[in-house]
Amino acid sequence: VENEHRYEVKSEFKTSIVFRRLNLAEPPYPMHGPLDVIFCRNVMIYFDDQVRRRLLANMFDILKPGGYLMVGHAESLTGMVSKFKTVVPSIYVKA
Ligand SMILES: C[S@@+](CC[C@H](N)C(=O)[O-])C[C@H]1O[C@@H](n2cnc3c(N)ncnc32)[C@H](O)[C@@H]1O
């Protein structure tokens, strides 16, 4: 299609990538750590506070110490990310 942008991951990284569909509102999550970084942008906007808190706790647990969580700029996680240290708005670190 004209003007369609396509990207391809370099072959040396392809073996490290796993695509899997998961429902982040329903634990257990089949995610394995420890992870350096989690990008979870504009997904928690659909969840209620209870589901958000549970997911954030799980993401905290599977991050490495010093690992980063990146969320969407418009996401309000005030009062729910107390275990994380805020780096800048929407970027948190597991201190
Ligand atoms: C606004 S889009 C954000 C997409 C992308 N993360 C970004 O920043 O451009 C919201 C995404 O949340 C996903 N989503 C909604 N509910 C979900 C759930 N229960 N579990 C996993 N993903 C979910 C949708 O499939 C959709 O891809």
PDB file of C-alpha atoms and ligand atoms in Angstrom:
ATOM      1  CA  VAL A   1       0.000   0.000   0.000  1.00  0.00           C
ATOM      2  CA  GLU A   2       1.368   3.410  -0.897  1.00  0.00           C
ATOM      3  CA  ASN A   3       2.506   5.462   2.099  1.00  0.00           C
ATOM      4  CA  GLU A   4       2.264   2.462   4.402  1.00  0.00           C
ATOM      5  CA  HIS A   5       5.169   2.336   6.824  1.00  0.00           C
ATOM      6  CA  ARG A   6       6.621  -1.079   7.573  1.00  0.00           C
ATOM      7  CA  TYR A   7       9.417  -1.970   9.904  1.00  0.00           C
ATOM      8  CA  GLU A   8      11.385  -5.166  10.213  1.00  0.00           C
ATOM      9  CA  VAL A   9      13.394  -6.229  13.207  1.00  0.00           C
ATOM     10  CA  LYS A  10      16.999  -7.068  12.393  1.00  0.00           C
ATOM     11  CA  SER A  11      17.520 -10.790  12.113  1.00  0.00           C
ATOM     12  CA  GLU A  12      19.952 -10.938  15.042  1.00  0.00           C
ATOM     13  CA  PHE A  13      17.165  -9.772  17.377  1.00  0.00           C
ATOM     14  CA  LYS A  14      14.358 -11.922  15.966  1.00  0.00           C
ATOM     15  CA  THR A  15      15.170 -14.949  18.107  1.00  0.00           C
ATOM     16  CA  SER A  16      14.827 -12.818  21.256  1.00  0.00           C
ATOM     17  CA  ILE A  17      11.308 -11.644  20.439  1.00  0.00           C
ATOM     18  CA  VAL A  18       8.137 -13.401  21.508  1.00  0.00           C
ATOM     19  CA  PHE A  19       4.701 -12.232  20.384  1.00  0.00           C
ATOM     20  CA  ARG A  20       1.897 -13.345  22.634  1.00  0.00           C
ATOM     21  CA  ARG A  21      -1.642 -12.162  23.217  1.00  0.00           C
ATOM     22  CA  LEU A  22      -2.450 -11.638  26.879  1.00  0.00           C
ATOM     23  CA  ASN A  23      -5.251 -10.225  28.914  1.00  0.00           C
ATOM     24  CA  LEU A  24      -3.612  -7.839  31.355  1.00  0.00           C
ATOM     25  CA  ALA A  25      -6.830  -7.555  33.348  1.00  0.00           C
ATOM     26  CA  GLU A  26      -6.861 -11.260  34.235  1.00  0.00           C
ATOM     27  CA  PRO A  27      -3.947 -12.756  36.160  1.00  0.00           C
ATOM     28  CA  PRO A  28      -1.974 -14.921  36.169  1.00  0.00           C
ATOM     29  CA  TYR A  29       0.001 -13.169  33.462  1.00  0.00           C
ATOM     30  CA  PRO A  30       2.338 -15.395  31.453  1.00  0.00           C
ATOM     31  CA  MET A  31       5.171 -12.872  31.721  1.00  0.00           C
ATOM     32  CA  HIS A  32       8.568 -13.841  32.946  1.00  0.00           C
ATOM     33  CA  GLY A  33      11.201 -11.572  34.351  1.00  0.00           C
ATOM     34  CA  PRO A  34      13.453 -10.144  35.313  1.00  0.00           C
ATOM     35  CA  LEU A  35      12.889  -7.423  32.731  1.00  0.00           C
ATOM     36  CA  ASP A  36      14.928  -4.278  32.051  1.00  0.00           C
ATOM     37  CA  VAL A  37      11.983  -2.250  30.821  1.00  0.00           C
ATOM     38  CA  ILE A  38       8.223  -2.527  30.370  1.00  0.00           C
ATOM     39  CA  PHE A  39       6.329  -0.359  27.901  1.00  0.00           C
ATOM     40  CA  CYS A  40       2.664  -0.366  28.872  1.00  0.00           C
ATOM     41  CA  ARG A  41       1.338   2.706  27.152  1.00  0.00           C
ATOM     42  CA  ASN A  42      -2.329   3.622  27.204  1.00  0.00           C
ATOM     43  CA  VAL A  43      -3.550   0.182  28.217  1.00  0.00           C
ATOM     44  CA  MET A  44      -4.356   0.734  31.895  1.00  0.00           C
ATOM     45  CA  ILE A  45      -6.749   3.542  30.893  1.00  0.00           C
ATOM     46  CA  TYR A  46      -9.328   0.780  30.322  1.00  0.00           C
ATOM     47  CA  PHE A  47      -8.942  -0.765  33.781  1.00  0.00           C
ATOM     48  CA  ASP A  48     -10.429   0.124  37.146  1.00  0.00           C
ATOM     49  CA  ASP A  49      -8.161   1.004  40.071  1.00  0.00           C
ATOM     50  CA  GLN A  50      -8.199  -2.505  41.518  1.00  0.00           C
ATOM     51  CA  VAL A  51      -7.010  -4.055  38.243  1.00  0.00           C
ATOM     52  CA  ARG A  52      -4.451  -1.268  37.742  1.00  0.00           C
ATOM     53  CA  ARG A  53      -2.979  -1.763  41.216  1.00  0.00           C
ATOM     54  CA  ARG A  54      -2.707  -5.524  40.715  1.00  0.00           C
ATOM     55  CA  LEU A  55      -1.044  -5.143  37.333  1.00  0.00           C
ATOM     56  CA  LEU A  56       1.360  -2.466  38.612  1.00  0.00           C
ATOM     57  CA  ALA A  57       2.363  -4.719  41.533  1.00  0.00           C
ATOM     58  CA  ASN A  58       2.997  -7.565  39.100  1.00  0.00           C
ATOM     59  CA  MET A  59       5.023  -5.376  36.766  1.00  0.00           C
ATOM     60  CA  PHE A  60       7.045  -4.122  39.743  1.00  0.00           C
ATOM     61  CA  ASP A  61       7.820  -7.720  40.739  1.00  0.00           C
ATOM     62  CA  ILE A  62       9.040  -8.803  37.311  1.00  0.00           C
ATOM     63  CA  LEU A  63      11.222  -5.730  36.716  1.00  0.00           C
ATOM     64  CA  LYS A  64      14.892  -5.883  37.606  1.00  0.00           C
ATOM     65  CA  PRO A  65      16.030  -3.461  40.293  1.00  0.00           C
ATOM     66  CA  GLY A  66      16.717  -0.320  38.256  1.00  0.00           C
ATOM     67  CA  GLY A  67      14.226  -1.431  35.592  1.00  0.00           C
ATOM     68  CA  TYR A  68      11.904   1.066  33.969  1.00  0.00           C
ATOM     69  CA  LEU A  69       8.146   1.208  33.479  1.00  0.00           C
ATOM     70  CA  MET A  70       6.930   3.487  30.692  1.00  0.00           C
ATOM     71  CA  VAL A  71       3.239   4.378  30.558  1.00  0.00           C
ATOM     72  CA  GLY A  72       1.211   6.773  28.422  1.00  0.00           C
ATOM     73  CA  HIS A  73       1.518  10.509  28.956  1.00  0.00           C
ATOM     74  CA  ALA A  74      -2.156  10.904  29.780  1.00  0.00           C
ATOM     75  CA  GLU A  75      -2.326   8.053  32.285  1.00  0.00           C
ATOM     76  CA  SER A  76      -3.016   9.004  35.852  1.00  0.00           C
ATOM     77  CA  LEU A  77      -1.470   6.524  38.275  1.00  0.00           C
ATOM     78  CA  THR A  78      -1.352   8.888  41.225  1.00  0.00           C
ATOM     79  CA  GLY A  79      -1.269   6.960  44.469  1.00  0.00           C
ATOM     80  CA  MET A  80      -0.778   3.624  42.713  1.00  0.00           C
ATOM     81  CA  VAL A  81       2.910   3.700  41.903  1.00  0.00           C
ATOM     82  CA  SER A  82       4.271   4.305  45.375  1.00  0.00           C
ATOM     83  CA  LYS A  83       6.705   1.399  45.101  1.00  0.00           C
ATOM     84  CA  PHE A  84       8.222   3.003  42.013  1.00  0.00           C
ATOM     85  CA  LYS A  85      10.309   6.138  41.920  1.00  0.00           C
ATOM     86  CA  THR A  86       9.099   8.713  39.389  1.00  0.00           C
ATOM     87  CA  VAL A  87      11.845   9.665  36.923  1.00  0.00           C
ATOM     88  CA  VAL A  88       9.752  12.103  34.911  1.00  0.00           C
ATOM     89  CA  PRO A  89       5.980  12.052  34.392  1.00  0.00           C
ATOM     90  CA  SER A  90       4.999   8.679  32.836  1.00  0.00           C
ATOM     91  CA  ILE A  91       8.436   7.081  33.439  1.00  0.00           C
ATOM     92  CA  TYR A  92       8.996   5.132  36.640  1.00  0.00           C
ATOM     93  CA  VAL A  93      11.930   3.142  37.955  1.00  0.00           C
ATOM     94  CA  LYS A  94      12.103   0.236  40.369  1.00  0.00           C
ATOM     95  CA  ALA A  95      14.523   1.846  42.796  1.00  0.00           C
TER      96      ALA A  95
HETATM   97  C1  LIG B   1      -4.917   3.073  23.050  1.00  0.00           C
HETATM   98  S1  LIG B   1      -4.243   1.518  22.538  1.00  0.00           S
HETATM   99  C2  LIG B   1      -2.543   1.734  22.925  1.00  0.00           C
HETATM  100  C3  LIG B   1      -1.671   0.961  21.996  1.00  0.00           C
HETATM  101  C4  LIG B   1      -0.147   1.126  22.199  1.00  0.00           C
HETATM  102  N1  LIG B   1       0.264   0.607  23.486  1.00  0.00           N
HETATM  103  C5  LIG B   1       0.292   2.549  22.048  1.00  0.00           C
HETATM  104  O1  LIG B   1       0.761   3.184  22.983  1.00  0.00           O
HETATM  105  O2  LIG B   1       0.150   3.059  20.936  1.00  0.00           O
HETATM  106  C6  LIG B   1      -4.848   0.466  23.799  1.00  0.00           C
HETATM  107  C7  LIG B   1      -4.388  -0.982  23.713  1.00  0.00           C
HETATM  108  O3  LIG B   1      -4.767  -1.652  24.904  1.00  0.00           O
HETATM  109  C8  LIG B   1      -5.036  -2.979  24.573  1.00  0.00           C
HETATM  110  N2  LIG B   1      -5.850  -3.587  25.649  1.00  0.00           N
HETATM  111  C9  LIG B   1      -7.070  -3.215  26.070  1.00  0.00           C
HETATM  112  N3  LIG B   1      -7.508  -4.018  27.054  1.00  0.00           N
HETATM  113  C10 LIG B   1      -6.514  -4.948  27.253  1.00  0.00           C
HETATM  114  C11 LIG B   1      -6.368  -6.068  28.118  1.00  0.00           C
HETATM  115  N4  LIG B   1      -7.330  -6.411  28.981  1.00  0.00           N
HETATM  116  N5  LIG B   1      -5.223  -6.784  28.068  1.00  0.00           N
HETATM  117  C12 LIG B   1      -4.235  -6.441  27.176  1.00  0.00           C
HETATM  118  N6  LIG B   1      -4.315  -5.396  26.329  1.00  0.00           N
HETATM  119  C13 LIG B   1      -5.439  -4.659  26.362  1.00  0.00           C
HETATM  120  C14 LIG B   1      -5.747  -2.880  23.248  1.00  0.00           C
HETATM  121  O4  LIG B   1      -5.649  -4.089  22.551  1.00  0.00           O
HETATM  122  C15 LIG B   1      -4.989  -1.757  22.562  1.00  0.00           C
HETATM  123  O5  LIG B   1      -3.954  -2.287  21.766  1.00  0.00           O
END
